[in-house]
mmCIF file of C-alpha atoms in Angstrom:
data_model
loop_
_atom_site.group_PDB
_atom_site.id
_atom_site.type_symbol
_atom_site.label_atom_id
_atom_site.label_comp_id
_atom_site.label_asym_id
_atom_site.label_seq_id
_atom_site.Cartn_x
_atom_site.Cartn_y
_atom_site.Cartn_z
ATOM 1 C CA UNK A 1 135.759 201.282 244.249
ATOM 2 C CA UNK A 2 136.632 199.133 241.288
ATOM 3 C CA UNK A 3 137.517 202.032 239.267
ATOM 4 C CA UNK A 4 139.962 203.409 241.859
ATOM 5 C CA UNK A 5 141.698 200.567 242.326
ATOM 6 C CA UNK A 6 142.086 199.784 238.737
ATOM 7 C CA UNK A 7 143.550 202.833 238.282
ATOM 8 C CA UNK A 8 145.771 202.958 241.532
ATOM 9 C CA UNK A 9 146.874 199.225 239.631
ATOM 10 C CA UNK A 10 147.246 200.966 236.326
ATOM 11 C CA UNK A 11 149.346 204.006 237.570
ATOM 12 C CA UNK A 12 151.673 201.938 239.398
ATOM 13 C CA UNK A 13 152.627 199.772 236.181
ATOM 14 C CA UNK A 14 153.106 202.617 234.343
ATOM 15 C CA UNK A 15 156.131 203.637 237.118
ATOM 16 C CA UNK A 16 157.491 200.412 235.643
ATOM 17 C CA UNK A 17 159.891 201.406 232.874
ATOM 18 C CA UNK A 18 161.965 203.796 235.881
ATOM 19 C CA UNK A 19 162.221 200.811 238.341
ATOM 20 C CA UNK A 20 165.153 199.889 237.294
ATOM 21 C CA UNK A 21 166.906 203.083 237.444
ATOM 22 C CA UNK A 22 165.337 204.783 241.028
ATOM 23 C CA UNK A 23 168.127 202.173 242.767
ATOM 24 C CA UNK A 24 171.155 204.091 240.713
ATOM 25 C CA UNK A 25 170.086 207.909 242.589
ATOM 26 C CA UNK A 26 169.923 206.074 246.139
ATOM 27 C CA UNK A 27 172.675 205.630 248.827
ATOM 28 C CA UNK A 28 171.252 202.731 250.376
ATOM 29 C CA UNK A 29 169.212 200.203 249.677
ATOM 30 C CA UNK A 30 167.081 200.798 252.930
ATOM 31 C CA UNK A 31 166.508 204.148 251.092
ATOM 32 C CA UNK A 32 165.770 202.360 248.024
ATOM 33 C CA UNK A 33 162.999 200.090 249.563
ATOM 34 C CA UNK A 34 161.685 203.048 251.251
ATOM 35 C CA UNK A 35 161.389 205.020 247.981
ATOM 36 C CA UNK A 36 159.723 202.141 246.309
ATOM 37 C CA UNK A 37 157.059 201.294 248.679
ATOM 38 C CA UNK A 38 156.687 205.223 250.196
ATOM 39 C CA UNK A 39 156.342 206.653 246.470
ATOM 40 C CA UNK A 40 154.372 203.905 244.440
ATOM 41 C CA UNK A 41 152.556 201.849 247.212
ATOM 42 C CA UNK A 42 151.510 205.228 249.389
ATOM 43 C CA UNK A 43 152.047 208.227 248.054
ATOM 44 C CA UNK A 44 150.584 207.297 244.263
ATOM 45 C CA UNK A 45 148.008 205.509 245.695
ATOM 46 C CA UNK A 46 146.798 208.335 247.281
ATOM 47 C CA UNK A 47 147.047 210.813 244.732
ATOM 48 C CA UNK A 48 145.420 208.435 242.125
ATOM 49 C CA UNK A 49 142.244 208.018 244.512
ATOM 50 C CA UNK A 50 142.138 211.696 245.837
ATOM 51 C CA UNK A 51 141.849 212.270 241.733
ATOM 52 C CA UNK A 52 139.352 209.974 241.049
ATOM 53 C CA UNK A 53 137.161 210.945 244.313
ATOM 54 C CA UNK A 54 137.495 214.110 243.433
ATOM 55 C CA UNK A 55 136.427 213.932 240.011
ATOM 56 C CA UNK A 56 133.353 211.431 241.055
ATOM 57 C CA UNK A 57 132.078 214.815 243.459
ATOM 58 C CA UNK A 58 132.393 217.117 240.470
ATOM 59 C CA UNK A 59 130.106 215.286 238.662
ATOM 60 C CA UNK A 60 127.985 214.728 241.737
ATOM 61 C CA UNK A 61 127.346 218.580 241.313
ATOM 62 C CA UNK A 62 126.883 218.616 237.794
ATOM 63 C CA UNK A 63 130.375 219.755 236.803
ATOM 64 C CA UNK A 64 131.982 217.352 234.146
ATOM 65 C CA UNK A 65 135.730 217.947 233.721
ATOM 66 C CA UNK A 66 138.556 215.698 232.454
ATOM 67 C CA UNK A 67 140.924 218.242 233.630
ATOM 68 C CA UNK A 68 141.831 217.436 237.959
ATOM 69 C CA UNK A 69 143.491 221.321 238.587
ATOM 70 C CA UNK A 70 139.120 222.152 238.114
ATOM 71 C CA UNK A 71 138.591 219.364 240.221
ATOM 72 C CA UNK A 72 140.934 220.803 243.384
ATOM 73 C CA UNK A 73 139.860 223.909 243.317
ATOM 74 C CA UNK A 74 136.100 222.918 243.031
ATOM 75 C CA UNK A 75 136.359 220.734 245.949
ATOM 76 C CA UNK A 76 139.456 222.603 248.269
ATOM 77 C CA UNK A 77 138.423 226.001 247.033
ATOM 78 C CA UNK A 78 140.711 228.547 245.946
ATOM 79 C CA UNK A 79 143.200 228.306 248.739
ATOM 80 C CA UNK A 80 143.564 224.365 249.336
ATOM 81 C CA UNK A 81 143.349 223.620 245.479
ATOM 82 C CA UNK A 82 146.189 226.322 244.727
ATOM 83 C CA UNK A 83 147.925 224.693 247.562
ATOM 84 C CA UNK A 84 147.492 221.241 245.907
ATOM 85 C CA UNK A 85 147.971 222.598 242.715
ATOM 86 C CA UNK A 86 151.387 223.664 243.576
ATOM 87 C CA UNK A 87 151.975 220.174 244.892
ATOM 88 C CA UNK A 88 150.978 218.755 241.389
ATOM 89 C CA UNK A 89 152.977 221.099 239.170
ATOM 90 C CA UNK A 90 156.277 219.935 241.750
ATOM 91 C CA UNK A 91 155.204 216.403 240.821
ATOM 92 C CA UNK A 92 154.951 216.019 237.368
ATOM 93 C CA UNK A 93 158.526 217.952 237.302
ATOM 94 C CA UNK A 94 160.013 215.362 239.373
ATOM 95 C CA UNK A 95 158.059 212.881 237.640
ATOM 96 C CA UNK A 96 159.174 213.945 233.886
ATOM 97 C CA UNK A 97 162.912 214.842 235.205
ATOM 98 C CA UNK A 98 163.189 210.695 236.654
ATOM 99 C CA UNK A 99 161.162 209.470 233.354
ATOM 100 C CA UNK A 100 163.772 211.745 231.215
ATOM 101 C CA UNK A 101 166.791 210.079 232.925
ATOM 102 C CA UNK A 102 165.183 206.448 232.972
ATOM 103 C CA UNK A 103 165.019 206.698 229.139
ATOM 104 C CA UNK A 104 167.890 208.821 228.335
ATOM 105 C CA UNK A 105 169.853 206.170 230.071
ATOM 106 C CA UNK A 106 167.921 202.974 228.448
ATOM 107 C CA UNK A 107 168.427 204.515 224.896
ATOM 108 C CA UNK A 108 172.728 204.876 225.891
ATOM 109 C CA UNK A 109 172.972 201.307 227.101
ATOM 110 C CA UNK A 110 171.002 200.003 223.841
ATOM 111 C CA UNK A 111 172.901 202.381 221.803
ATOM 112 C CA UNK A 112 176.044 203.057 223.463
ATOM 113 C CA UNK A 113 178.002 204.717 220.861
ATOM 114 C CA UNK A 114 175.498 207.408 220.745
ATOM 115 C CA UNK A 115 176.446 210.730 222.173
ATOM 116 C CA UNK A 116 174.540 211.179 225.580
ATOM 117 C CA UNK A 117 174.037 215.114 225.252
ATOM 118 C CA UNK A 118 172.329 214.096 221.820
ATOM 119 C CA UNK A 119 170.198 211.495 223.351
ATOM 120 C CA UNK A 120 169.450 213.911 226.225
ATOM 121 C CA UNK A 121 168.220 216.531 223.347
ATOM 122 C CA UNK A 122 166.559 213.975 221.219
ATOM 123 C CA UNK A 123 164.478 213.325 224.158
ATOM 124 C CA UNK A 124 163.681 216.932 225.442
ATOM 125 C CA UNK A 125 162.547 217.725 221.875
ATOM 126 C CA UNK A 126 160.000 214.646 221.542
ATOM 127 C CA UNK A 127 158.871 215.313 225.600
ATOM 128 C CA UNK A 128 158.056 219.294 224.365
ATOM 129 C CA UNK A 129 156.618 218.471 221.276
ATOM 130 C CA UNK A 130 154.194 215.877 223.222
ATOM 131 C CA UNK A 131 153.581 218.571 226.282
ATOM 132 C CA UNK A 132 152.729 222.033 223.956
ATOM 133 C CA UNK A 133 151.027 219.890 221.307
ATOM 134 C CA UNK A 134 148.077 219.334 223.579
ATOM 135 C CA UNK A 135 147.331 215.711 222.002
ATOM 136 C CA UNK A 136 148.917 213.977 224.968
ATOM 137 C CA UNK A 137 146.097 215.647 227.005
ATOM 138 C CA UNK A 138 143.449 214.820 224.938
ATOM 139 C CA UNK A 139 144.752 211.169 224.443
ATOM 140 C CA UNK A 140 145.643 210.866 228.335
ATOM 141 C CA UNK A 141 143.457 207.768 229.403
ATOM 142 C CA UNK A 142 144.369 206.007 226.135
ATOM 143 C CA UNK A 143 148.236 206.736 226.825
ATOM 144 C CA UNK A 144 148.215 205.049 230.306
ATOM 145 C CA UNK A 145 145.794 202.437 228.917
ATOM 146 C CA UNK A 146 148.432 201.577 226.675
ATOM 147 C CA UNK A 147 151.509 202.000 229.299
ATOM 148 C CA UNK A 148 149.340 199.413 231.153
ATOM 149 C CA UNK A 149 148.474 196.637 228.341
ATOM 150 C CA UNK A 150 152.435 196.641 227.453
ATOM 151 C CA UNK A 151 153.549 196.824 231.325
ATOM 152 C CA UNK A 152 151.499 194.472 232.865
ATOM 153 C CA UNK A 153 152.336 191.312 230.358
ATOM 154 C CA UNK A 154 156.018 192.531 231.348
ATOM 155 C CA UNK A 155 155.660 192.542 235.277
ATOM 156 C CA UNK A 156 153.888 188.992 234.665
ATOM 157 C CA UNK A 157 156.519 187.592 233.372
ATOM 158 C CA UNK A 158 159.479 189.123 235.454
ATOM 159 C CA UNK A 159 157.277 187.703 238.510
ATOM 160 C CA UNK A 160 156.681 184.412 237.005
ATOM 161 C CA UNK A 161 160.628 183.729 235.833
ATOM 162 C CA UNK A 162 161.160 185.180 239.505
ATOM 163 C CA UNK A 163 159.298 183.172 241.676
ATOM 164 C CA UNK A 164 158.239 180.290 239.311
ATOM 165 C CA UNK A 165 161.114 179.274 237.049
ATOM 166 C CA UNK A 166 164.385 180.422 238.889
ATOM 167 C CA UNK A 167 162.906 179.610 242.226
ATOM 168 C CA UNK A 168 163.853 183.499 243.992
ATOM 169 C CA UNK A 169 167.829 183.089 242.619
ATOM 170 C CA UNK A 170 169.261 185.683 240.609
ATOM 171 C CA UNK A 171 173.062 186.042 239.547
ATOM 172 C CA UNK A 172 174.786 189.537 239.629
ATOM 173 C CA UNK A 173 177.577 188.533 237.779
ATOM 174 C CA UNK A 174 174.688 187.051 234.894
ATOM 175 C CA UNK A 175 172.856 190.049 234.454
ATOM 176 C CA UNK A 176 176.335 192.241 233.868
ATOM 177 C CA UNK A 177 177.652 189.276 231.439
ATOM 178 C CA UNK A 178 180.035 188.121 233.773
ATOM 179 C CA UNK A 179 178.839 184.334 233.295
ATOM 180 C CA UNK A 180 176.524 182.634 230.522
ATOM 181 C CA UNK A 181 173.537 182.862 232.828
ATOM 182 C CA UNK A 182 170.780 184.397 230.713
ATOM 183 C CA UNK A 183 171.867 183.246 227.315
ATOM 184 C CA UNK A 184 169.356 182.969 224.805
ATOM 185 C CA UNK A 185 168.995 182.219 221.060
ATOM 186 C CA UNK A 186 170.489 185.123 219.551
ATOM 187 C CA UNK A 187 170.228 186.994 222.363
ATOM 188 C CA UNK A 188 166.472 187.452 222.727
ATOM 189 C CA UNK A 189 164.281 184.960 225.107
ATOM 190 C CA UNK A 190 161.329 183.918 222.706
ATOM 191 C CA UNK A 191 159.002 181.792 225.357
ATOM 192 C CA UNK A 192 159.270 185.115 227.411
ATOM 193 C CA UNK A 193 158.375 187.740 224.502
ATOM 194 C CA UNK A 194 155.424 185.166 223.159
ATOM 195 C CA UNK A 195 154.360 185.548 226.084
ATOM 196 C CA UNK A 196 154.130 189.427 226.388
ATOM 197 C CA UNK A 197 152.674 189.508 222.983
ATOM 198 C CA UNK A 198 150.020 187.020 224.229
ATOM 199 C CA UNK A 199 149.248 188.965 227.623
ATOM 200 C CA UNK A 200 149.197 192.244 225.140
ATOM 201 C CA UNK A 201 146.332 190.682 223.161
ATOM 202 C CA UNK A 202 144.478 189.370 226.002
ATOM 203 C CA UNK A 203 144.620 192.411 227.909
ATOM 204 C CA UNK A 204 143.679 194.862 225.118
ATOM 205 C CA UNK A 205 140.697 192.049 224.209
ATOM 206 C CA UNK A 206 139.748 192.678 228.012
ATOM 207 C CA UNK A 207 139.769 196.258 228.038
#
């Protein structure tokens, strides 16, 4: 139980670095909230612990595989896993098409001079190189380890300036440099990256 909801916690950080780019495809933000709390809070939550169950019954039976497509068709059989398969290879396309945009776009607001078609390519090449490689497989659980020490520092933070030191207020016109709201020295806010570094350390020490 532990496990599972470590990982469900884990996953969900990891969706992190496309929050802030899932508002920009929707039409509304009731569609917006909807898509945040359907997608992460249900739907991922579900898939994470239908992986994880079904990976604790393999080995039940003797069958050890990092690999979940042996998984589903081990425990659906060959129908229901090549059903659920399908539904897995649909999801990681969606999932790598909104991760390619959420960076694509990060990298031409930090860079904006840069050509997007190049940054577009730049991307595609390092995403192929990582998928036909076959060390991002190999190296899975240590990637979203990773995604998690970095993220999870970062969420604490947003949550804690949030709630804690701007008491729930946040300025539109601030956060598109309309007004000196969120001026720091030199531009970078050094309590708040201390404190990532710190939560970094701590949570690797943990792990």
């Amino acid at each position: 139980l532990l496990y599972v909801l470590e990982s469900n916690f884990a996953y969900c950080l990891a969706w992190f670095s496309c929050l802030g780019v899932v508002p920009r495809l929707m039409k509304s933000e009731r569609s917006c909230v909807f898509g945040h709390i359907a997608g992460m809070g249900l739907i991922m939550a579900m898939f994470v612990c239908i992986g994880v169950l079904s990976g604790t019954f393999m080995n039940s039976l003797g069958l050890y595989s990092s690999d979940p497509t042996e998984a589903l068709i081990v425990v659906g059989g060959p129908v229901a896993g090549s059903v659920c398969l399908l539904g897995v290879a649909f999801a990681n396309i969606s999932t790598q098409a909104l991760e390619f945009y959420a960076f694509s776009l990060a990298t031409k607001v930090l860079k904006p001079e840069w050509s997007y078609r190049k940054i577009l390519v730049g991307w595609l090449i390092l995403v192929l190189i990582m998928t036909f490689s076959g060390g991002i497989w190999k190296y899975y659980s240590t990637f979203v380890s990773m995604g998690g020490c970095i993220y999870a520092p970062i969420v604490a933070v947003f949550l804690a300036d949030f709630f804690l030191v701007r008491r729930q207020r946040f300025s539109l016109r601030g956060a598109y440099c309309l007004e000196n709201t969120y001026e720091y020295t030199r531009g970078f806010n050094f309590v708040a990256l201390t404190s990532i570094l710190l939560g970094c350390i701590v949570y690797f020490l943990i792990f």
